[in-house]
PDB file of N, CA and C in Angstrom:
ATOM      1  N   MET A 142       1.805 -17.772   0.301  1.00  0.00           N
ATOM      2  CA  MET A 142       2.650 -16.616   0.147  1.00  0.00           C
ATOM      3  C   MET A 142       1.939 -15.416   0.745  1.00  0.00           C
ATOM      4  N   SER A 143       2.687 -14.410   1.108  1.00  0.00           N
ATOM      5  CA  SER A 143       2.115 -13.246   1.781  1.00  0.00           C
ATOM      6  C   SER A 143       2.559 -11.953   1.108  1.00  0.00           C
ATOM      7  N   LEU A 144       1.854 -10.885   1.456  1.00  0.00           N
ATOM      8  CA  LEU A 144       2.116  -9.559   0.925  1.00  0.00           C
ATOM      9  C   LEU A 144       2.014  -8.572   2.082  1.00  0.00           C
ATOM     10  N   SER A 145       2.928  -7.616   2.115  1.00  0.00           N
ATOM     11  CA  SER A 145       2.858  -6.595   3.160  1.00  0.00           C
ATOM     12  C   SER A 145       3.195  -5.234   2.572  1.00  0.00           C
ATOM     13  N   THR A 146       2.794  -4.207   3.326  1.00  0.00           N
ATOM     14  CA  THR A 146       3.157  -2.841   2.989  1.00  0.00           C
ATOM     15  C   THR A 146       3.539  -2.114   4.266  1.00  0.00           C
ATOM     16  N   HIS A 147       4.270  -1.035   4.096  1.00  0.00           N
ATOM     17  CA  HIS A 147       4.676  -0.189   5.209  1.00  0.00           C
ATOM     18  C   HIS A 147       4.566   1.241   4.700  1.00  0.00           C
ATOM     19  N   VAL A 148       3.640   2.014   5.253  1.00  0.00           N
ATOM     20  CA  VAL A 148       3.437   3.391   4.814  1.00  0.00           C
ATOM     21  C   VAL A 148       4.145   4.312   5.803  1.00  0.00           C
ATOM     22  N   LEU A 149       5.055   5.113   5.271  1.00  0.00           N
ATOM     23  CA  LEU A 149       5.843   6.022   6.103  1.00  0.00           C
ATOM     24  C   LEU A 149       5.575   7.462   5.684  1.00  0.00           C
ATOM     25  N   ASP A 150       5.339   8.315   6.662  1.00  0.00           N
ATOM     26  CA  ASP A 150       5.127   9.738   6.439  1.00  0.00           C
ATOM     27  C   ASP A 150       6.498  10.404   6.460  1.00  0.00           C
ATOM     28  N   THR A 151       7.051  10.678   5.277  1.00  0.00           N
ATOM     29  CA  THR A 151       8.414  11.217   5.211  1.00  0.00           C
ATOM     30  C   THR A 151       8.474  12.692   5.602  1.00  0.00           C
ATOM     31  N   ALA A 152       7.374  13.408   5.529  1.00  0.00           N
ATOM     32  CA  ALA A 152       7.361  14.816   5.933  1.00  0.00           C
ATOM     33  C   ALA A 152       7.476  14.956   7.451  1.00  0.00           C
ATOM     34  N   ARG A 153       6.860  14.032   8.167  1.00  0.00           N
ATOM     35  CA  ARG A 153       6.866  14.086   9.633  1.00  0.00           C
ATOM     36  C   ARG A 153       7.862  13.109  10.253  1.00  0.00           C
ATOM     37  N   GLY A 154       8.377  12.193   9.443  1.00  0.00           N
ATOM     38  CA  GLY A 154       9.351  11.232   9.944  1.00  0.00           C
ATOM     39  C   GLY A 154       8.760  10.176  10.856  1.00  0.00           C
ATOM     40  N   ILE A 155       7.505   9.767  10.577  1.00  0.00           N
ATOM     41  CA  ILE A 155       6.833   8.779  11.417  1.00  0.00           C
ATOM     42  C   ILE A 155       6.082   7.772  10.539  1.00  0.00           C
ATOM     43  N   PRO A 156       5.737   6.616  11.106  1.00  0.00           N
ATOM     44  CA  PRO A 156       4.862   5.694  10.379  1.00  0.00           C
ATOM     45  C   PRO A 156       3.476   6.314  10.214  1.00  0.00           C
ATOM     46  N   ALA A 157       2.823   6.015   9.106  1.00  0.00           N
ATOM     47  CA  ALA A 157       1.470   6.521   8.848  1.00  0.00           C
ATOM     48  C   ALA A 157       0.466   5.490   9.352  1.00  0.00           C
ATOM     49  N   ALA A 158      -0.073   5.716  10.523  1.00  0.00           N
ATOM     50  CA  ALA A 158      -1.021   4.790  11.151  1.00  0.00           C
ATOM     51  C   ALA A 158      -2.443   5.095  10.714  1.00  0.00           C
ATOM     52  N   GLY A 159      -3.267   4.056  10.601  1.00  0.00           N
ATOM     53  CA  GLY A 159      -4.681   4.216  10.312  1.00  0.00           C
ATOM     54  C   GLY A 159      -5.019   4.528   8.864  1.00  0.00           C
ATOM     55  N   VAL A 160      -4.106   4.242   7.944  1.00  0.00           N
ATOM     56  CA  VAL A 160      -4.353   4.523   6.528  1.00  0.00           C
ATOM     57  C   VAL A 160      -5.149   3.370   5.913  1.00  0.00           C
ATOM     58  N   PRO A 161      -6.331   3.640   5.357  1.00  0.00           N
ATOM     59  CA  PRO A 161      -7.119   2.585   4.720  1.00  0.00           C
ATOM     60  C   PRO A 161      -6.467   2.135   3.402  1.00  0.00           C
ATOM     61  N   ILE A 162      -6.398   0.826   3.220  1.00  0.00           N
ATOM     62  CA  ILE A 162      -5.808   0.251   2.006  1.00  0.00           C
ATOM     63  C   ILE A 162      -6.711  -0.870   1.514  1.00  0.00           C
ATOM     64  N   ARG A 163      -6.910  -0.881   0.207  1.00  0.00           N
ATOM     65  CA  ARG A 163      -7.701  -1.937  -0.437  1.00  0.00           C
ATOM     66  C   ARG A 163      -6.794  -2.689  -1.405  1.00  0.00           C
ATOM     67  N   LEU A 164      -6.846  -4.016  -1.344  1.00  0.00           N
ATOM     68  CA  LEU A 164      -6.106  -4.858  -2.268  1.00  0.00           C
ATOM     69  C   LEU A 164      -7.076  -5.355  -3.331  1.00  0.00           C
ATOM     70  N   GLU A 165      -6.692  -5.182  -4.590  1.00  0.00           N
ATOM     71  CA  GLU A 165      -7.561  -5.562  -5.706  1.00  0.00           C
ATOM     72  C   GLU A 165      -6.817  -6.454  -6.684  1.00  0.00           C
ATOM     73  N   THR A 166      -7.590  -7.205  -7.454  1.00  0.00           N
ATOM     74  CA  THR A 166      -7.025  -7.907  -8.602  1.00  0.00           C
ATOM     75  C   THR A 166      -6.774  -6.868  -9.694  1.00  0.00           C
ATOM     76  N   ALA A 167      -6.104  -7.275 -10.762  1.00  0.00           N
ATOM     77  CA  ALA A 167      -5.849  -6.365 -11.875  1.00  0.00           C
ATOM     78  C   ALA A 167      -7.140  -5.883 -12.521  1.00  0.00           C
ATOM     79  N   ASP A 168      -8.233  -6.626 -12.328  1.00  0.00           N
ATOM     80  CA  ASP A 168      -9.544  -6.259 -12.862  1.00  0.00           C
ATOM     81  C   ASP A 168     -10.338  -5.365 -11.909  1.00  0.00           C
ATOM     82  N   HIS A 169      -9.671  -4.839 -10.881  1.00  0.00           N
ATOM     83  CA  HIS A 169     -10.268  -3.922  -9.902  1.00  0.00           C
ATOM     84  C   HIS A 169     -11.319  -4.585  -9.016  1.00  0.00           C
ATOM     85  N   ILE A 170     -11.189  -5.880  -8.786  1.00  0.00           N
ATOM     86  CA  ILE A 170     -12.075  -6.592  -7.868  1.00  0.00           C
ATOM     87  C   ILE A 170     -11.409  -6.615  -6.494  1.00  0.00           C
ATOM     88  N   SER A 171     -12.094  -6.074  -5.499  1.00  0.00           N
ATOM     89  CA  SER A 171     -11.533  -6.003  -4.152  1.00  0.00           C
ATOM     90  C   SER A 171     -11.418  -7.407  -3.543  1.00  0.00           C
ATOM     91  N   ILE A 172     -10.230  -7.726  -3.039  1.00  0.00           N
ATOM     92  CA  ILE A 172     -10.020  -9.025  -2.391  1.00  0.00           C
ATOM     93  C   ILE A 172      -9.560  -8.884  -0.942  1.00  0.00           C
ATOM     94  N   GLY A 173      -9.432  -7.656  -0.472  1.00  0.00           N
ATOM     95  CA  GLY A 173      -9.042  -7.443   0.915  1.00  0.00           C
ATOM     96  C   GLY A 173      -8.958  -5.966   1.240  1.00  0.00           C
ATOM     97  N   GLU A 174      -9.296  -5.625   2.481  1.00  0.00           N
ATOM     98  CA  GLU A 174      -9.225  -4.252   2.949  1.00  0.00           C
ATOM     99  C   GLU A 174      -8.693  -4.242   4.366  1.00  0.00           C
ATOM    100  N   GLY A 175      -8.093  -3.131   4.737  1.00  0.00           N
ATOM    101  CA  GLY A 175      -7.599  -2.990   6.089  1.00  0.00           C
ATOM    102  C   GLY A 175      -7.035  -1.605   6.304  1.00  0.00           C
ATOM    103  N   GLN A 176      -6.468  -1.397   7.485  1.00  0.00           N
ATOM    104  CA  GLN A 176      -5.822  -0.134   7.828  1.00  0.00           C
ATOM    105  C   GLN A 176      -4.446  -0.434   8.380  1.00  0.00           C
ATOM    106  N   THR A 177      -3.525   0.483   8.143  1.00  0.00           N
ATOM    107  CA  THR A 177      -2.186   0.303   8.696  1.00  0.00           C
ATOM    108  C   THR A 177      -2.243   0.366  10.219  1.00  0.00           C
ATOM    109  N   ASP A 178      -1.374  -0.418  10.856  1.00  0.00           N
ATOM    110  CA  ASP A 178      -1.315  -0.434  12.317  1.00  0.00           C
ATOM    111  C   ASP A 178      -0.519   0.779  12.824  1.00  0.00           C
ATOM    112  N   LEU A 179      -0.239   0.841  14.091  1.00  0.00           N
ATOM    113  CA  LEU A 179       0.481   1.980  14.674  1.00  0.00           C
ATOM    114  C   LEU A 179       1.875   2.149  14.096  1.00  0.00           C
ATOM    115  N   ASP A 180       2.443   1.069  13.541  1.00  0.00           N
ATOM    116  CA  ASP A 180       3.763   1.135  12.916  1.00  0.00           C
ATOM    117  C   ASP A 180       3.655   1.377  11.408  1.00  0.00           C
ATOM    118  N   GLY A 181       2.450   1.637  10.902  1.00  0.00           N
ATOM    119  CA  GLY A 181       2.249   1.915   9.488  1.00  0.00           C
ATOM    120  C   GLY A 181       2.248   0.686   8.596  1.00  0.00           C
ATOM    121  N   ARG A 182       2.029  -0.499   9.191  1.00  0.00           N
ATOM    122  CA  ARG A 182       2.125  -1.752   8.437  1.00  0.00           C
ATOM    123  C   ARG A 182       0.763  -2.433   8.268  1.00  0.00           C
ATOM    124  N   LEU A 183       0.662  -3.182   7.164  1.00  0.00           N
ATOM    125  CA  LEU A 183      -0.510  -4.013   6.898  1.00  0.00           C
ATOM    126  C   LEU A 183      -0.033  -5.234   6.128  1.00  0.00           C
ATOM    127  N   ARG A 184      -0.622  -6.395   6.437  1.00  0.00           N
ATOM    128  CA  ARG A 184      -0.182  -7.655   5.834  1.00  0.00           C
ATOM    129  C   ARG A 184      -1.387  -8.485   5.404  1.00  0.00           C
ATOM    130  N   TRP A 185      -1.233  -9.152   4.260  1.00  0.00           N
ATOM    131  CA  TRP A 185      -2.232 -10.100   3.767  1.00  0.00           C
ATOM    132  C   TRP A 185      -1.574 -11.460   3.625  1.00  0.00           C
ATOM    133  N   GLU A 186      -2.301 -12.507   3.939  1.00  0.00           N
ATOM    134  CA  GLU A 186      -1.816 -13.879   3.805  1.00  0.00           C
ATOM    135  C   GLU A 186      -2.515 -14.560   2.635  1.00  0.00           C
ATOM    136  N   ASP A 187      -1.980 -15.681   2.221  1.00  0.00           N
ATOM    137  CA  ASP A 187      -2.587 -16.523   1.179  1.00  0.00           C
ATOM    138  C   ASP A 187      -2.835 -15.763  -0.125  1.00  0.00           C
ATOM    139  N   ILE A 188      -1.837 -15.043  -0.572  1.00  0.00           N
ATOM    140  CA  ILE A 188      -1.909 -14.317  -1.838  1.00  0.00           C
ATOM    141  C   ILE A 188      -1.239 -15.177  -2.909  1.00  0.00           C
ATOM    142  N   GLY A 189      -1.921 -15.411  -3.999  1.00  0.00           N
ATOM    143  CA  GLY A 189      -1.372 -16.215  -5.083  1.00  0.00           C
ATOM    144  C   GLY A 189      -0.620 -15.374  -6.098  1.00  0.00           C
ATOM    145  N   THR A 190      -0.078 -16.022  -7.097  1.00  0.00           N
ATOM    146  CA  THR A 190       0.591 -15.299  -8.164  1.00  0.00           C
ATOM    147  C   THR A 190      -0.447 -14.554  -8.996  1.00  0.00           C
ATOM    148  N   GLY A 191      -0.015 -13.499  -9.656  1.00  0.00           N
ATOM    149  CA  GLY A 191      -0.907 -12.725 -10.513  1.00  0.00           C
ATOM    150  C   GLY A 191      -0.633 -11.246 -10.416  1.00  0.00           C
ATOM    151  N   ARG A 192      -1.479 -10.471 -11.084  1.00  0.00           N
ATOM    152  CA  ARG A 192      -1.371  -9.012 -11.072  1.00  0.00           C
ATOM    153  C   ARG A 192      -2.341  -8.444 -10.057  1.00  0.00           C
ATOM    154  N   TYR A 193      -1.869  -7.463  -9.298  1.00  0.00           N
ATOM    155  CA  TYR A 193      -2.652  -6.856  -8.231  1.00  0.00           C
ATOM    156  C   TYR A 193      -2.517  -5.336  -8.258  1.00  0.00           C
ATOM    157  N   ARG A 194      -3.417  -4.688  -7.509  1.00  0.00           N
ATOM    158  CA  ARG A 194      -3.353  -3.247  -7.255  1.00  0.00           C
ATOM    159  C   ARG A 194      -3.590  -3.017  -5.770  1.00  0.00           C
ATOM    160  N   MET A 195      -2.751  -2.192  -5.189  1.00  0.00           N
ATOM    161  CA  MET A 195      -2.940  -1.754  -3.822  1.00  0.00           C
ATOM    162  C   MET A 195      -3.408  -0.301  -3.910  1.00  0.00           C
ATOM    163  N   VAL A 196      -4.595  -0.013  -3.393  1.00  0.00           N
ATOM    164  CA  VAL A 196      -5.161   1.332  -3.469  1.00  0.00           C
ATOM    165  C   VAL A 196      -5.131   1.936  -2.067  1.00  0.00           C
ATOM    166  N   ILE A 197      -4.322   2.964  -1.895  1.00  0.00           N
ATOM    167  CA  ILE A 197      -4.109   3.582  -0.595  1.00  0.00           C
ATOM    168  C   ILE A 197      -4.902   4.889  -0.526  1.00  0.00           C
ATOM    169  N   ASP A 198      -5.763   5.016   0.457  1.00  0.00           N
ATOM    170  CA  ASP A 198      -6.593   6.206   0.638  1.00  0.00           C
ATOM    171  C   ASP A 198      -5.772   7.256   1.392  1.00  0.00           C
ATOM    172  N   THR A 199      -4.940   7.979   0.679  1.00  0.00           N
ATOM    173  CA  THR A 199      -4.057   8.955   1.304  1.00  0.00           C
ATOM    174  C   THR A 199      -4.817  10.163   1.850  1.00  0.00           C
ATOM    175  N   ALA A 200      -5.982  10.481   1.277  1.00  0.00           N
ATOM    176  CA  ALA A 200      -6.785  11.597   1.791  1.00  0.00           C
ATOM    177  C   ALA A 200      -7.269  11.318   3.210  1.00  0.00           C
ATOM    178  N   ALA A 201      -7.511  10.058   3.542  1.00  0.00           N
ATOM    179  CA  ALA A 201      -7.940   9.713   4.901  1.00  0.00           C
ATOM    180  C   ALA A 201      -6.845  10.048   5.911  1.00  0.00           C
ATOM    181  N   TYR A 202      -5.595  10.011   5.457  1.00  0.00           N
ATOM    182  CA  TYR A 202      -4.467  10.307   6.337  1.00  0.00           C
ATOM    183  C   TYR A 202      -4.038  11.777   6.239  1.00  0.00           C
ATOM    184  N   LEU A 203      -3.932  12.296   5.016  1.00  0.00           N
ATOM    185  CA  LEU A 203      -3.417  13.650   4.805  1.00  0.00           C
ATOM    186  C   LEU A 203      -4.487  14.732   4.915  1.00  0.00           C
ATOM    187  N   GLY A 204      -5.761  14.353   4.768  1.00  0.00           N
ATOM    188  CA  GLY A 204      -6.853  15.313   4.848  1.00  0.00           C
ATOM    189  C   GLY A 204      -7.526  15.501   3.507  1.00  0.00           C
ATOM    190  N   PRO A 205      -8.680  16.151   3.521  1.00  0.00           N
ATOM    191  CA  PRO A 205      -9.503  16.255   2.302  1.00  0.00           C
ATOM    192  C   PRO A 205      -8.866  17.083   1.184  1.00  0.00           C
ATOM    193  N   ASP A 206      -7.903  17.931   1.506  1.00  0.00           N
ATOM    194  CA  ASP A 206      -7.256  18.743   0.483  1.00  0.00           C
ATOM    195  C   ASP A 206      -5.967  18.111  -0.034  1.00  0.00           C
ATOM    196  N   ALA A 207      -5.778  16.822   0.206  1.00  0.00           N
ATOM    197  CA  ALA A 207      -4.555  16.139  -0.226  1.00  0.00           C
ATOM    198  C   ALA A 207      -4.383  16.282  -1.734  1.00  0.00           C
ATOM    199  N   PHE A 208      -3.191  16.623  -2.165  1.00  0.00           N
ATOM    200  CA  PHE A 208      -2.919  16.760  -3.595  1.00  0.00           C
ATOM    201  C   PHE A 208      -3.089  15.426  -4.308  1.00  0.00           C
ATOM    202  N   PHE A 209      -2.618  14.350  -3.685  1.00  0.00           N
ATOM    203  CA  PHE A 209      -2.831  12.987  -4.175  1.00  0.00           C
ATOM    204  C   PHE A 209      -3.788  12.305  -3.196  1.00  0.00           C
ATOM    205  N   PRO A 210      -5.097  12.333  -3.447  1.00  0.00           N
ATOM    206  CA  PRO A 210      -6.054  11.756  -2.495  1.00  0.00           C
ATOM    207  C   PRO A 210      -6.020  10.240  -2.453  1.00  0.00           C
ATOM    208  N   GLU A 211      -5.395   9.639  -3.461  1.00  0.00           N
ATOM    209  CA  GLU A 211      -5.330   8.178  -3.547  1.00  0.00           C
ATOM    210  C   GLU A 211      -4.069   7.802  -4.311  1.00  0.00           C
ATOM    211  N   VAL A 212      -3.450   6.721  -3.874  1.00  0.00           N
ATOM    212  CA  VAL A 212      -2.303   6.167  -4.590  1.00  0.00           C
ATOM    213  C   VAL A 212      -2.647   4.732  -4.958  1.00  0.00           C
ATOM    214  N   ALA A 213      -2.547   4.408  -6.236  1.00  0.00           N
ATOM    215  CA  ALA A 213      -2.795   3.045  -6.710  1.00  0.00           C
ATOM    216  C   ALA A 213      -1.472   2.484  -7.227  1.00  0.00           C
ATOM    217  N   ILE A 214      -1.057   1.380  -6.638  1.00  0.00           N
ATOM    218  CA  ILE A 214       0.203   0.744  -7.024  1.00  0.00           C
ATOM    219  C   ILE A 214      -0.126  -0.596  -7.666  1.00  0.00           C
ATOM    220  N   ALA A 215       0.202  -0.730  -8.937  1.00  0.00           N
ATOM    221  CA  ALA A 215      -0.007  -1.994  -9.653  1.00  0.00           C
ATOM    222  C   ALA A 215       1.297  -2.773  -9.634  1.00  0.00           C
ATOM    223  N   PHE A 216       1.204  -4.085  -9.399  1.00  0.00           N
ATOM    224  CA  PHE A 216       2.397  -4.927  -9.341  1.00  0.00           C
ATOM    225  C   PHE A 216       2.031  -6.354  -9.691  1.00  0.00           C
ATOM    226  N   THR A 217       3.054  -7.152  -9.964  1.00  0.00           N
ATOM    227  CA  THR A 217       2.875  -8.554 -10.327  1.00  0.00           C
ATOM    228  C   THR A 217       3.611  -9.442  -9.334  1.00  0.00           C
ATOM    229  N   ILE A 218       2.936 -10.463  -8.853  1.00  0.00           N
ATOM    230  CA  ILE A 218       3.560 -11.488  -8.017  1.00  0.00           C
ATOM    231  C   ILE A 218       3.740 -12.714  -8.902  1.00  0.00           C
ATOM    232  N   ALA A 219       4.993 -13.105  -9.114  1.00  0.00           N
ATOM    233  CA  ALA A 219       5.289 -14.195 -10.046  1.00  0.00           C
ATOM    234  C   ALA A 219       5.893 -15.420  -9.375  1.00  0.00           C
ATOM    235  N   ASP A 220       6.159 -15.333  -8.074  1.00  0.00           N
ATOM    236  CA  ASP A 220       6.757 -16.475  -7.392  1.00  0.00           C
ATOM    237  C   ASP A 220       6.177 -16.624  -5.989  1.00  0.00           C
ATOM    238  N   ALA A 221       6.548 -17.679  -5.318  1.00  0.00           N
ATOM    239  CA  ALA A 221       5.899 -18.058  -4.051  1.00  0.00           C
ATOM    240  C   ALA A 221       6.600 -17.529  -2.807  1.00  0.00           C
ATOM    241  N   ARG A 222       7.266 -16.421  -2.895  1.00  0.00           N
ATOM    242  CA  ARG A 222       7.891 -15.880  -1.686  1.00  0.00           C
ATOM    243  C   ARG A 222       7.111 -14.675  -1.170  1.00  0.00           C
ATOM    244  N   HIS A 223       7.501 -14.173  -0.011  1.00  0.00           N
ATOM    245  CA  HIS A 223       6.868 -12.991   0.561  1.00  0.00           C
ATOM    246  C   HIS A 223       7.198 -11.770  -0.300  1.00  0.00           C
ATOM    247  N   HIS A 224       6.203 -10.900  -0.504  1.00  0.00           N
ATOM    248  CA  HIS A 224       6.419  -9.658  -1.244  1.00  0.00           C
ATOM    249  C   HIS A 224       6.075  -8.477  -0.342  1.00  0.00           C
ATOM    250  N   HIS A 225       6.887  -7.419  -0.449  1.00  0.00           N
ATOM    251  CA  HIS A 225       6.714  -6.230   0.375  1.00  0.00           C
ATOM    252  C   HIS A 225       6.712  -5.009  -0.540  1.00  0.00           C
ATOM    253  N   VAL A 226       5.659  -4.184  -0.432  1.00  0.00           N
ATOM    254  CA  VAL A 226       5.516  -3.000  -1.283  1.00  0.00           C
ATOM    255  C   VAL A 226       5.324  -1.775  -0.370  1.00  0.00           C
ATOM    256  N   PRO A 227       6.417  -1.108   0.007  1.00  0.00           N
ATOM    257  CA  PRO A 227       6.316   0.063   0.880  1.00  0.00           C
ATOM    258  C   PRO A 227       5.855   1.306   0.120  1.00  0.00           C
ATOM    259  N   LEU A 228       5.343   2.285   0.879  1.00  0.00           N
ATOM    260  CA  LEU A 228       4.974   3.579   0.317  1.00  0.00           C
ATOM    261  C   LEU A 228       5.566   4.674   1.188  1.00  0.00           C
ATOM    262  N   LEU A 229       6.359   5.542   0.581  1.00  0.00           N
ATOM    263  CA  LEU A 229       6.888   6.723   1.259  1.00  0.00           C
ATOM    264  C   LEU A 229       5.992   7.884   0.850  1.00  0.00           C
ATOM    265  N   LEU A 230       5.382   8.539   1.817  1.00  0.00           N
ATOM    266  CA  LEU A 230       4.313   9.493   1.558  1.00  0.00           C
ATOM    267  C   LEU A 230       4.646  10.866   2.128  1.00  0.00           C
ATOM    268  N   SER A 231       4.352  11.904   1.350  1.00  0.00           N
ATOM    269  CA  SER A 231       4.435  13.280   1.826  1.00  0.00           C
ATOM    270  C   SER A 231       3.251  14.051   1.235  1.00  0.00           C
ATOM    271  N   PRO A 232       2.998  15.273   1.668  1.00  0.00           N
ATOM    272  CA  PRO A 232       1.812  15.984   1.180  1.00  0.00           C
ATOM    273  C   PRO A 232       1.768  16.178  -0.344  1.00  0.00           C
ATOM    274  N   PHE A 233       2.911  16.312  -0.996  1.00  0.00           N
ATOM    275  CA  PHE A 233       2.918  16.591  -2.429  1.00  0.00           C
ATOM    276  C   PHE A 233       3.715  15.580  -3.236  1.00  0.00           C
ATOM    277  N   GLY A 234       3.895  14.385  -2.695  1.00  0.00           N
ATOM    278  CA  GLY A 234       4.624  13.374  -3.440  1.00  0.00           C
ATOM    279  C   GLY A 234       4.589  12.033  -2.734  1.00  0.00           C
ATOM    280  N   TYR A 235       4.969  10.998  -3.501  1.00  0.00           N
ATOM    281  CA  TYR A 235       5.070   9.665  -2.931  1.00  0.00           C
ATOM    282  C   TYR A 235       6.054   8.849  -3.759  1.00  0.00           C
ATOM    283  N   SER A 236       6.542   7.786  -3.154  1.00  0.00           N
ATOM    284  CA  SER A 236       7.476   6.880  -3.816  1.00  0.00           C
ATOM    285  C   SER A 236       7.222   5.479  -3.313  1.00  0.00           C
ATOM    286  N   THR A 237       7.446   4.506  -4.179  1.00  0.00           N
ATOM    287  CA  THR A 237       7.284   3.118  -3.804  1.00  0.00           C
ATOM    288  C   THR A 237       8.375   2.290  -4.455  1.00  0.00           C
ATOM    289  N   TYR A 238       8.557   1.071  -3.966  1.00  0.00           N
ATOM    290  CA  TYR A 238       9.569   0.184  -4.495  1.00  0.00           C
ATOM    291  C   TYR A 238       9.262  -1.223  -4.021  1.00  0.00           C
ATOM    292  N   ARG A 239       9.945  -2.196  -4.617  1.00  0.00           N
ATOM    293  CA  ARG A 239       9.812  -3.572  -4.125  1.00  0.00           C
ATOM    294  C   ARG A 239      10.768  -3.742  -2.956  1.00  0.00           C
ATOM    295  N   GLY A 240      10.192  -3.971  -1.806  1.00  0.00           N
ATOM    296  CA  GLY A 240      11.006  -4.137  -0.608  1.00  0.00           C
ATOM    297  C   GLY A 240      11.328  -5.595  -0.360  1.00  0.00           C
ATOM    298  N   SER A 241      11.844  -5.876   0.821  1.00  0.00           N
ATOM    299  CA  SER A 241      12.196  -7.246   1.166  1.00  0.00           C
ATOM    300  C   SER A 241      11.542  -7.661   2.470  1.00  0.00           C
TER     301      SER A 241
END
């Protein structure tokens, strides 16, 4: 099974490229790291069921004075299909949802 994210800069209307993201277990153990590509996407393969956290370093993208320097999204994978967790990002807010 796989997991992906898509980070979009809603203030500028563009994908957020080069955003560092760390994938962790629910116990905060890092199991993968990467950066979004030019289209704002990042994908992990061979992800099992369980509870996870995606930690997005928004300060690396928005700058050192970012109001939200980091976004941590906790979620549960309970079945064997692909999961997609997008992030809509702006300087003073963010939103996420279970995508397809």
